[in-house]
mmCIF file of C-alpha atoms and ligand atoms in Angstrom:
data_model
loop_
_atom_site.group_PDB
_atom_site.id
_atom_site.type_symbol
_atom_site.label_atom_id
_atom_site.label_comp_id
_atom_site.label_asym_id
_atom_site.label_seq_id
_atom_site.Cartn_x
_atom_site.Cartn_y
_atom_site.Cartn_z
ATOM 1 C CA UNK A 1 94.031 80.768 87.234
ATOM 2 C CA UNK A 2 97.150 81.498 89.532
ATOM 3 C CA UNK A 3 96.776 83.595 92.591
ATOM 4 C CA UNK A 4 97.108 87.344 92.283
ATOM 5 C CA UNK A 5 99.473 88.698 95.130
ATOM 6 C CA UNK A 6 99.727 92.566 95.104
ATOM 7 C CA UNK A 7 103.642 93.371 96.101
ATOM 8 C CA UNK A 8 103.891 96.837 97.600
ATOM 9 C CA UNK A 9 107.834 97.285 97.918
ATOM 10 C CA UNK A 10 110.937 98.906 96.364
ATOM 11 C CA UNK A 11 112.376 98.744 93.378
ATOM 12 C CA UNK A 12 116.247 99.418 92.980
ATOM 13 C CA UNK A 13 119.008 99.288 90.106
ATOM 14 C CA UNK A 14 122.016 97.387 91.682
ATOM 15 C CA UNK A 15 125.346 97.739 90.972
ATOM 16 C CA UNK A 16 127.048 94.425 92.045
ATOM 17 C CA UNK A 17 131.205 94.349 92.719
ATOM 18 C CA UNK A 18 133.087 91.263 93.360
ATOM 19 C CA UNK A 19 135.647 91.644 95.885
ATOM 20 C CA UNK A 20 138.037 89.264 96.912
ATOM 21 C CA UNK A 21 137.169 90.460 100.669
ATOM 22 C CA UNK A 22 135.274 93.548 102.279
ATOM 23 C CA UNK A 23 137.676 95.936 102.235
ATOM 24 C CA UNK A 24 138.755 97.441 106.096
ATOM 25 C CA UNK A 25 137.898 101.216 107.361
ATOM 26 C CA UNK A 26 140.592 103.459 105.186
ATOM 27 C CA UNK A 27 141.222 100.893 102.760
ATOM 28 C CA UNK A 28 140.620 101.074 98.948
ATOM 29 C CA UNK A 29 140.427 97.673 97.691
ATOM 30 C CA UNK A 30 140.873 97.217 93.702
ATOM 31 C CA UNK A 31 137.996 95.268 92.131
ATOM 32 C CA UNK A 32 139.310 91.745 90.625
ATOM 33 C CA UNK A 33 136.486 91.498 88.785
ATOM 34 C CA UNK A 34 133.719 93.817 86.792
ATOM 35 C CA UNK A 35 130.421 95.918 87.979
ATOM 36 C CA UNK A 36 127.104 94.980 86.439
ATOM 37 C CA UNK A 37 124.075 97.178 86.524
ATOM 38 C CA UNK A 38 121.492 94.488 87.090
ATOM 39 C CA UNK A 39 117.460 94.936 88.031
ATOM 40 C CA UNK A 40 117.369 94.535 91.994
ATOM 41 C CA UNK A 41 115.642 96.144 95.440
ATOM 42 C CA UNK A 42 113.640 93.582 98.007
ATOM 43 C CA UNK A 43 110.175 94.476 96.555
ATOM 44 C CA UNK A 44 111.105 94.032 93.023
ATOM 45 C CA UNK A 45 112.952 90.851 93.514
ATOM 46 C CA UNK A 46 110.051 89.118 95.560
ATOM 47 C CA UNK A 47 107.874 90.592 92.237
ATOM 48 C CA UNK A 48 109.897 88.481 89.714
ATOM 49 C CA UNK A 49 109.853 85.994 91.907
ATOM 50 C CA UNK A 50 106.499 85.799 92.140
ATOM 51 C CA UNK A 51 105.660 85.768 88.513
ATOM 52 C CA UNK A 52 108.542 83.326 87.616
ATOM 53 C CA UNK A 53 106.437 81.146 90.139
ATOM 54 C CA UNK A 54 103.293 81.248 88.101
ATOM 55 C CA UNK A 55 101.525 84.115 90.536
ATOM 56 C CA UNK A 56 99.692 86.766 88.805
ATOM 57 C CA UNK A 57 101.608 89.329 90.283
ATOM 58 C CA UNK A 58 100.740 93.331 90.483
ATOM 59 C CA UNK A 59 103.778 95.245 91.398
ATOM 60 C CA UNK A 60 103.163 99.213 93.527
ATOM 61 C CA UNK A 61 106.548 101.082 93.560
ATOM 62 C CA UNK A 62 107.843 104.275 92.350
ATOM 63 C CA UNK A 63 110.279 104.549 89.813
ATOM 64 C CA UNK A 64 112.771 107.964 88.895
ATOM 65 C CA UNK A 65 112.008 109.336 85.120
ATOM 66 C CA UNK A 66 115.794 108.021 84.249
ATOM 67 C CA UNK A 67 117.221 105.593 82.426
ATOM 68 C CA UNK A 68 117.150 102.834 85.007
ATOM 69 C CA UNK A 69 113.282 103.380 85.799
ATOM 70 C CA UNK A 70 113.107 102.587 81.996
ATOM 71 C CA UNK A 71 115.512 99.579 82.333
ATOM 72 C CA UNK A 72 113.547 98.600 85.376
ATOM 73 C CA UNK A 73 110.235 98.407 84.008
ATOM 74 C CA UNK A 74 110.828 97.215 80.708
ATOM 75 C CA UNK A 75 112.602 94.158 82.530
ATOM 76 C CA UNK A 76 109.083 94.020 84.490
ATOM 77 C CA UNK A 77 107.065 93.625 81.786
ATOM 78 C CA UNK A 78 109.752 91.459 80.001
ATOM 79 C CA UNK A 79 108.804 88.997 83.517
ATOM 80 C CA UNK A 80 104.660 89.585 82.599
ATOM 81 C CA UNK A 81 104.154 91.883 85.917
ATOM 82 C CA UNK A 82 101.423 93.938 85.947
ATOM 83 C CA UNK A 83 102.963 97.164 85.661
ATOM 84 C CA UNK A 84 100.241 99.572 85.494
ATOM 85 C CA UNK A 85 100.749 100.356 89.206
ATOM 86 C CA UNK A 86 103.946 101.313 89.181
ATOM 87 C CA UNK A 87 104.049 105.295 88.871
ATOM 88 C CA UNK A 88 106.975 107.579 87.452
ATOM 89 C CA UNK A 89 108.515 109.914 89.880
ATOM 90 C CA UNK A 90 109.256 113.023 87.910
ATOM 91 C CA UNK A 91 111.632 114.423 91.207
ATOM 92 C CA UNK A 92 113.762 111.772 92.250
ATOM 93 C CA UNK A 93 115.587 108.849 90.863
ATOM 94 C CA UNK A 94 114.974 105.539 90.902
ATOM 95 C CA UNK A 95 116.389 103.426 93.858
ATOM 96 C CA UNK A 96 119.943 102.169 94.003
ATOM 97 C CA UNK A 97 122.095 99.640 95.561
ATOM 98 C CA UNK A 98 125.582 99.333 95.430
ATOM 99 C CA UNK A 99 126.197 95.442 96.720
ATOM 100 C CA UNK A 100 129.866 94.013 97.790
ATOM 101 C CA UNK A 101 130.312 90.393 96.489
ATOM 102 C CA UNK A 102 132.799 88.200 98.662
ATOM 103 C CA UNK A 103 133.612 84.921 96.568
ATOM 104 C CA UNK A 104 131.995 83.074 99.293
ATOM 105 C CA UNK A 105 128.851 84.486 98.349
ATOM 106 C CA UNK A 106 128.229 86.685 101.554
ATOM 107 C CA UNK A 107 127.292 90.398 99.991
ATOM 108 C CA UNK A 108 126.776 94.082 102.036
ATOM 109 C CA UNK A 109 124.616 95.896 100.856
ATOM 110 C CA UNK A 110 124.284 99.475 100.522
ATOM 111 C CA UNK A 111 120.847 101.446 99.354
ATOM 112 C CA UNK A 112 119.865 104.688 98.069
ATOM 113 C CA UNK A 113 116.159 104.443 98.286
ATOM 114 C CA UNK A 114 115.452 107.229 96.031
ATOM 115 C CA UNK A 115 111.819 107.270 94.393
ATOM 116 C CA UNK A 116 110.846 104.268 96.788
ATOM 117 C CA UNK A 117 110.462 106.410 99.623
ATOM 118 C CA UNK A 118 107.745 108.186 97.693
ATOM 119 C CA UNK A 119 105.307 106.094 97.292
ATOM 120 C CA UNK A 120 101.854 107.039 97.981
ATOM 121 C CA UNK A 121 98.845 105.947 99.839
ATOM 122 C CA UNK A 122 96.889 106.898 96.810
ATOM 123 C CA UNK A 123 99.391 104.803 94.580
ATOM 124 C CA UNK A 124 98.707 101.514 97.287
ATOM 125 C CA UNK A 125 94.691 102.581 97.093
ATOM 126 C CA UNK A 126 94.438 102.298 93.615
ATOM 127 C CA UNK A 127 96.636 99.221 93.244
ATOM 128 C CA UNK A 128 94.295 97.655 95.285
ATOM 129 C CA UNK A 129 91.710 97.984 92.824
ATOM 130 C CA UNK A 130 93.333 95.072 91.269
ATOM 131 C CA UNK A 131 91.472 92.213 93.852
ATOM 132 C CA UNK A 132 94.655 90.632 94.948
ATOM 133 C CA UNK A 133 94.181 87.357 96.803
ATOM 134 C CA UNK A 134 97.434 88.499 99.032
ATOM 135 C CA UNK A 135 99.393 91.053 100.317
ATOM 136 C CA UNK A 136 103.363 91.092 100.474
ATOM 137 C CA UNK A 137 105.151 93.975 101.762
ATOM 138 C CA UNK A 138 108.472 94.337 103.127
ATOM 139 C CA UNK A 139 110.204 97.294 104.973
ATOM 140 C CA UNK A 140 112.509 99.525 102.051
ATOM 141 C CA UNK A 141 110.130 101.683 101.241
ATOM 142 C CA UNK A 142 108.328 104.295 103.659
ATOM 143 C CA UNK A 143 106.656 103.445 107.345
ATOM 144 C CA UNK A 144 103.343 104.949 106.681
ATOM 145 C CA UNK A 145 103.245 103.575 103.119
ATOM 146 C CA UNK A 146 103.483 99.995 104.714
ATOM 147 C CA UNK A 147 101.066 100.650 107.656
ATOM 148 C CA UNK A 148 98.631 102.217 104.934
ATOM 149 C CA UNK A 149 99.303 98.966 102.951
ATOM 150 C CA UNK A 150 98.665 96.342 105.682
ATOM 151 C CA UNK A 151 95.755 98.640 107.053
ATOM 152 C CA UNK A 152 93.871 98.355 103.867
ATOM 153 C CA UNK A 153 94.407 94.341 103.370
ATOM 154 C CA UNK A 154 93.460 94.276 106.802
ATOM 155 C CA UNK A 155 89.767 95.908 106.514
ATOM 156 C CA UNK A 156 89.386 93.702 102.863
ATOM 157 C CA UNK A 157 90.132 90.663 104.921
ATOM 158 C CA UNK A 158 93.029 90.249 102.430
ATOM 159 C CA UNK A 159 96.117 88.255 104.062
ATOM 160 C CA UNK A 160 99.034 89.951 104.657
ATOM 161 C CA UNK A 161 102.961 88.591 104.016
ATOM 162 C CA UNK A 162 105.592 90.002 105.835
ATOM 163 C CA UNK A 163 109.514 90.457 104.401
ATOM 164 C CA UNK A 164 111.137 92.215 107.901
ATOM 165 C CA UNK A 165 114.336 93.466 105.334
ATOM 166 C CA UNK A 166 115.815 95.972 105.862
ATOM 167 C CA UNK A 167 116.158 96.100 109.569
ATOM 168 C CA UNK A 168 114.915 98.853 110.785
ATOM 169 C CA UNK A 169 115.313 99.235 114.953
ATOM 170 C CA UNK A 170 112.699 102.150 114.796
ATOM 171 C CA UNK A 171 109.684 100.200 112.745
ATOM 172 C CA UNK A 172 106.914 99.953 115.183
ATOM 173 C CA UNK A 173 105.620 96.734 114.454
ATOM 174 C CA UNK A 174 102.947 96.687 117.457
ATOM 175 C CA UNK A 175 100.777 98.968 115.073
ATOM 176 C CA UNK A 176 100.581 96.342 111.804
ATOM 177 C CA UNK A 177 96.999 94.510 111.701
ATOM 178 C CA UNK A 178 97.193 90.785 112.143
ATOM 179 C CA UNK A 179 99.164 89.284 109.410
ATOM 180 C CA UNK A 180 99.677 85.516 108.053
ATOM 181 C CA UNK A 181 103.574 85.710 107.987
ATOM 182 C CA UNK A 182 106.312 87.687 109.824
ATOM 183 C CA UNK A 183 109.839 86.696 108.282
ATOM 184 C CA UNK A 184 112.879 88.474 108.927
ATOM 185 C CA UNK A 185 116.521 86.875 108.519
ATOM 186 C CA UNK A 186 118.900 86.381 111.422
ATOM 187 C CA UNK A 187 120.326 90.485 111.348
ATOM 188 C CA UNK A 188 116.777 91.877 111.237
ATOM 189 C CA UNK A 189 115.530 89.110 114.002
ATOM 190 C CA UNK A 190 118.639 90.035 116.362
ATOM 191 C CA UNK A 191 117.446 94.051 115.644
ATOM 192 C CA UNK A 192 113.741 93.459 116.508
ATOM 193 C CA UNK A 193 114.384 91.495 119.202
ATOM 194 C CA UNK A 194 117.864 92.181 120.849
ATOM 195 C CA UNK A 195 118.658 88.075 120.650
ATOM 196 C CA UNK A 196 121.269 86.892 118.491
ATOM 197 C CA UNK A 197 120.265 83.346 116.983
ATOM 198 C CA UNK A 198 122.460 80.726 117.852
ATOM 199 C CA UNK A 199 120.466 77.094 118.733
ATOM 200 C CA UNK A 200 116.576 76.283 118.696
ATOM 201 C CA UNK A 201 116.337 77.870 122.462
ATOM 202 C CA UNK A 202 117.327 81.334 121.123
ATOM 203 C CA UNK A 203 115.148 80.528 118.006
ATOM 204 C CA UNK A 204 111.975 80.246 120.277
ATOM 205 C CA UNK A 205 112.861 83.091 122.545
ATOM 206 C CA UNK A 206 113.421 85.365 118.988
ATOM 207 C CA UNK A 207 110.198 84.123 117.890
ATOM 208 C CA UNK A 208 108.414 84.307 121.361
ATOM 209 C CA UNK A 209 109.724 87.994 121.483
ATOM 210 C CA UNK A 210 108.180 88.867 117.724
ATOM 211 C CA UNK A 211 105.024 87.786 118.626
ATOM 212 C CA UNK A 212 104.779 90.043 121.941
ATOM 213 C CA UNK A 213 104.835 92.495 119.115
ATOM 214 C CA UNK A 214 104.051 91.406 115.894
ATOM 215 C CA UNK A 215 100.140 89.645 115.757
ATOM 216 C CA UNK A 216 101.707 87.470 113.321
ATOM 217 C CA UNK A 217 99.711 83.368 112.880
ATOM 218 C CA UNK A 218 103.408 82.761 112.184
ATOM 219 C CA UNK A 219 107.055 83.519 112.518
ATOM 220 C CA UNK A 220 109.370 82.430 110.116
ATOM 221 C CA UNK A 221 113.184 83.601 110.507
ATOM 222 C CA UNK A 222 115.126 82.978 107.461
ATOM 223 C CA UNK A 223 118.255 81.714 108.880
ATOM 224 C CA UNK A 224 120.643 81.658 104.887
ATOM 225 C CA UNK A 225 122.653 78.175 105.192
ATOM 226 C CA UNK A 226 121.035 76.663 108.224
ATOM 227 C CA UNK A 227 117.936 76.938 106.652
ATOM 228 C CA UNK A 228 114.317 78.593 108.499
ATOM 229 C CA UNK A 229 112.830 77.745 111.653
ATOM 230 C CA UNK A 230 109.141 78.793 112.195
ATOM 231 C CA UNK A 231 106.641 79.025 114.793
ATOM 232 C CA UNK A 232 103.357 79.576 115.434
ATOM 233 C CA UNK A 233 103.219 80.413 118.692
ATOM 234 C CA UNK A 234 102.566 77.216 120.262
ATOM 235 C CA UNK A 235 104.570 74.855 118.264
ATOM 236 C CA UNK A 236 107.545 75.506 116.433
ATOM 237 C CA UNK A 237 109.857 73.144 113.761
ATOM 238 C CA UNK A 238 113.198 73.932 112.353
ATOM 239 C CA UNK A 239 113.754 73.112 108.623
ATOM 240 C CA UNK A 240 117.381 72.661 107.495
ATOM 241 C CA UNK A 241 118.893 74.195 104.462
ATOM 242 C CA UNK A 242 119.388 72.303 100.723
ATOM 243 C CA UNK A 243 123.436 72.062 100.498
ATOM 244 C CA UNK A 244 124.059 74.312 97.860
ATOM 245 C CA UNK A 245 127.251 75.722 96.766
ATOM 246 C CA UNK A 246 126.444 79.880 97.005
ATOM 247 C CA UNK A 247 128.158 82.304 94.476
ATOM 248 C CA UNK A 248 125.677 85.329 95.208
ATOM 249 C CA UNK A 249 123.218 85.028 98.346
ATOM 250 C CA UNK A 250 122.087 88.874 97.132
ATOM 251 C CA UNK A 251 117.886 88.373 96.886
ATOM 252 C CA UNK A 252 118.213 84.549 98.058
ATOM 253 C CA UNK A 253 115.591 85.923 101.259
ATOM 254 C CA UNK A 254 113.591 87.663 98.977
ATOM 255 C CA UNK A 255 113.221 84.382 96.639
ATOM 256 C CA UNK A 256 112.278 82.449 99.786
ATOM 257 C CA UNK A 257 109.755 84.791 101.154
ATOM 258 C CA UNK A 258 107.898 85.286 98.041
ATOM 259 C CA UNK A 259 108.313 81.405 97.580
ATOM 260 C CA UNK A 260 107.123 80.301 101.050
ATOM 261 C CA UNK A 261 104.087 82.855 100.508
ATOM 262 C CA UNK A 262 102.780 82.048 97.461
ATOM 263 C CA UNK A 263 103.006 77.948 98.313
ATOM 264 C CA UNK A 264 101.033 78.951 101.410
ATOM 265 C CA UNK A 265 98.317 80.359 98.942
ATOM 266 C CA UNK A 266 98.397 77.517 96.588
ATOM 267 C CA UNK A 267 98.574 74.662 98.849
ATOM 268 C CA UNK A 268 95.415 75.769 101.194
ATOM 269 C CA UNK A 269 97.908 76.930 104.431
ATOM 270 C CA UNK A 270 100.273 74.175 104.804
ATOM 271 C CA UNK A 271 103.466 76.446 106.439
ATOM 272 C CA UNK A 272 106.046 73.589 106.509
ATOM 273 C CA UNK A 273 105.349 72.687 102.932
ATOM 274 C CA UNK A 274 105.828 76.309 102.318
ATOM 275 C CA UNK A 275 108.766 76.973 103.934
ATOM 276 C CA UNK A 276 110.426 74.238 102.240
ATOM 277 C CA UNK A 277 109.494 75.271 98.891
ATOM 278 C CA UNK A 278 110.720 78.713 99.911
ATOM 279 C CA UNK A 279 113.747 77.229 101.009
ATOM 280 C CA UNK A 280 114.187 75.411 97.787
ATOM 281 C CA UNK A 281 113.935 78.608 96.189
ATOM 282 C CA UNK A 282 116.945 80.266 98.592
ATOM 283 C CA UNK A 283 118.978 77.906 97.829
ATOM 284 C CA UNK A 284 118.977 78.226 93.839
ATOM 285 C CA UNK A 285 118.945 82.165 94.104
ATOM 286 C CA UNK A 286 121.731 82.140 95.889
ATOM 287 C CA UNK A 287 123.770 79.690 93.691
ATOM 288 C CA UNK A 288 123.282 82.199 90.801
ATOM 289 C CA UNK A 289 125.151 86.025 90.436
ATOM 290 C CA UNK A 290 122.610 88.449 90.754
ATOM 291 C CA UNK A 291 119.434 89.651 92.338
ATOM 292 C CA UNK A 292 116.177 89.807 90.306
ATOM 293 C CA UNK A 293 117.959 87.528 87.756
ATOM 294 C CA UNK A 294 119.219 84.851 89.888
ATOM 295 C CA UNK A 295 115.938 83.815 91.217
ATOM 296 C CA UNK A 296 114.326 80.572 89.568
ATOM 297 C CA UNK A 297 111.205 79.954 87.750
ATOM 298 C CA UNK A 298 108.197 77.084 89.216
ATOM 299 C CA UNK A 299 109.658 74.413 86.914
ATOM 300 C CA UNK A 300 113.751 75.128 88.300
ATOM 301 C CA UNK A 301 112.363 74.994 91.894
ATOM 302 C CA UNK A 302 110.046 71.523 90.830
ATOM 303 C CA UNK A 303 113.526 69.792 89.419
ATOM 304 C CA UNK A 304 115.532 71.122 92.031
ATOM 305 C CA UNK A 305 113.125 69.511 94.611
ATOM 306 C CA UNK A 306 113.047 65.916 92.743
ATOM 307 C CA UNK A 307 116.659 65.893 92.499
ATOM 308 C CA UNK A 308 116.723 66.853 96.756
ATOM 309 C CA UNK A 309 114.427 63.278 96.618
ATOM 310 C CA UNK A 310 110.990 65.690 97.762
ATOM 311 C CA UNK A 311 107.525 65.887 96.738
ATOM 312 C CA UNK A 312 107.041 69.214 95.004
HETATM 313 O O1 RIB B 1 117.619 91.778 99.173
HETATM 314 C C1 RIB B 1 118.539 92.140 98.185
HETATM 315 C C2 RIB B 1 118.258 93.536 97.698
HETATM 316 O O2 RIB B 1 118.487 94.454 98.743
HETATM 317 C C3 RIB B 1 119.155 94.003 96.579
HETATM 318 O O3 RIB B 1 118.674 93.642 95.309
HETATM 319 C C4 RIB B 1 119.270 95.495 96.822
HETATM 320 O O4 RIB B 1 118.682 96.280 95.832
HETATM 321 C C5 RIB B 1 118.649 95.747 98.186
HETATM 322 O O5 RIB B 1 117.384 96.260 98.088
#
């Protein structure tokens, strides 16, 4: 039996336009290409991810009572989630995203939380009732909802996985229980910690600075084509990217996190053979259009990782 990670995160409908470059303040740009409607938001990404992994994976969010919440969660079950902790917000509307697509791949993103915001401590108490060997939260959805979240994996002695996306300056991170893994990318690292990652040096220092606030047993910043560096405090190793050519790097984090943290479940705790695999599965998210969609199943990240000449 796989293990069961509970995902307590946000779940958003993205629309996704290709432009030939981010358009400058007062411009209006004309789109070369078409929008797509396509299942995205951080929490629901890592949540396919997880399940095209081969995790049993329960998925907490809130969804509007509109047509995308349907889209949403019929895609969810489509992916064999374990819906019956999502609830139906009868007030507002599901998430949103509207994502800018340069050809090199780089996106910006912009999101309309919606229904996310709303979910409940009672909606994380009772997902809990499904015995999940792992936490994974990330930071789109509200403060106390994550705090309540890590609290209660914290007094089950359940292990707790960090996403840092979206930044958020204001997130106080000193009050999170102990937790496994800490990962933001290089924006949210240079937001928590004021240092801008440019060599190893300001790699440590970042990390250093996390754990003065984070009780983390590791940092890993996610660092797109250079690849991740983490650290555990003591000892730290920088792993480089797979050379991929990127069309989309929209949910290529997410991918990795989930990747890196269910490895780290399966594999008894080894964090470099995790952070490879999650790394592995960057890279193919990102060489795909797309968010939820683009990211690969167990068996795409096992070729990928033969053909890189690696051990999966
Ligand atoms: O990490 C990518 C995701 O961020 C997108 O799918 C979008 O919905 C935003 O949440």
């Amino acid at each position: 039996m796989g293990k069961r990670v509970l995902v307590v995160s946000s779940a958003n409908m993205d629309i996704t336009l290709p432009v030939a470059r981010f358009p400058a303040p007062g411009e209006t740009a004309i789109l070369g290409g078409g929008v797509s409607y396509t299942p995205g938001g951080k929490g629901a990404n890592s949540a396919v991810a997880f399940a095209k992994l081969g995790a049993e994976t329960v998925f907490c969010t809130r969804l509007g009572r509109d047509s995308h919440g349907e889209t949403l969660y019929d895609y969810y079950k489509e992916c064999g989630i374990d819906t019956r902790h999502i609830a139906i917000d009868r007030d507002r509307p599901t998430g949103c995203a509207v994502i800018l697509v340069e050809p090199s791949g780089q996106n910006r993103i912009l999101c309309y939380p919606g229904a996310n915001r709303y979910i409940s401590e009672s909606d994380v108490d009772e997902a809990f009732l499904s015995c999940p060997d792992a936490l994974y939260l990330q930071l789109e959805i509200g403060e106390a909802t994550v705090l309540a979240a890590a609290d209660y994996a914290y007094r089950h002695e359940i292990p707790i996985f960090i996403d840092a996306g979206p930044a958020r300056a204001d997130f106080p991170l000193e009050s999170l229980p102990p937790v496994t893994v800490f990962s933001p990318n290089e924006v949210e690292t240079e937001v928590y910690t004021g240092i801008h990652l440019t060599g190893s040096d300001s790699m440590l220092a970042a990390s250093m600075e996390l754990f003065s606030r984070v009780r983390a047993e590791y940092i890993v910043l996610k660092l797109g084509d250079r690849g991740a560096f983490v650290c555990n405090g003591r000892h730290f190793k920088f792993l480089s990217a797979f050379p991929v050519s990127a069309v989309d790097t929209t949910a290529a984090g997410d991918a990795f996190t989930a990747a890196l943290t269910l490895r780290y479940l399966e594999n008894g705790g080894d964090i470099v053979g995790a952070v490879r695999y999650g790394c592995a599965a960057g890279a193919l998210t990102a060489t795909r259009a797309g968010a939820a969609y683009a990211v690969p199943t167990a068996k795409e990240v096992a070729e990928f990782l033969e053909q890189q000449g690696e051990s999966v």
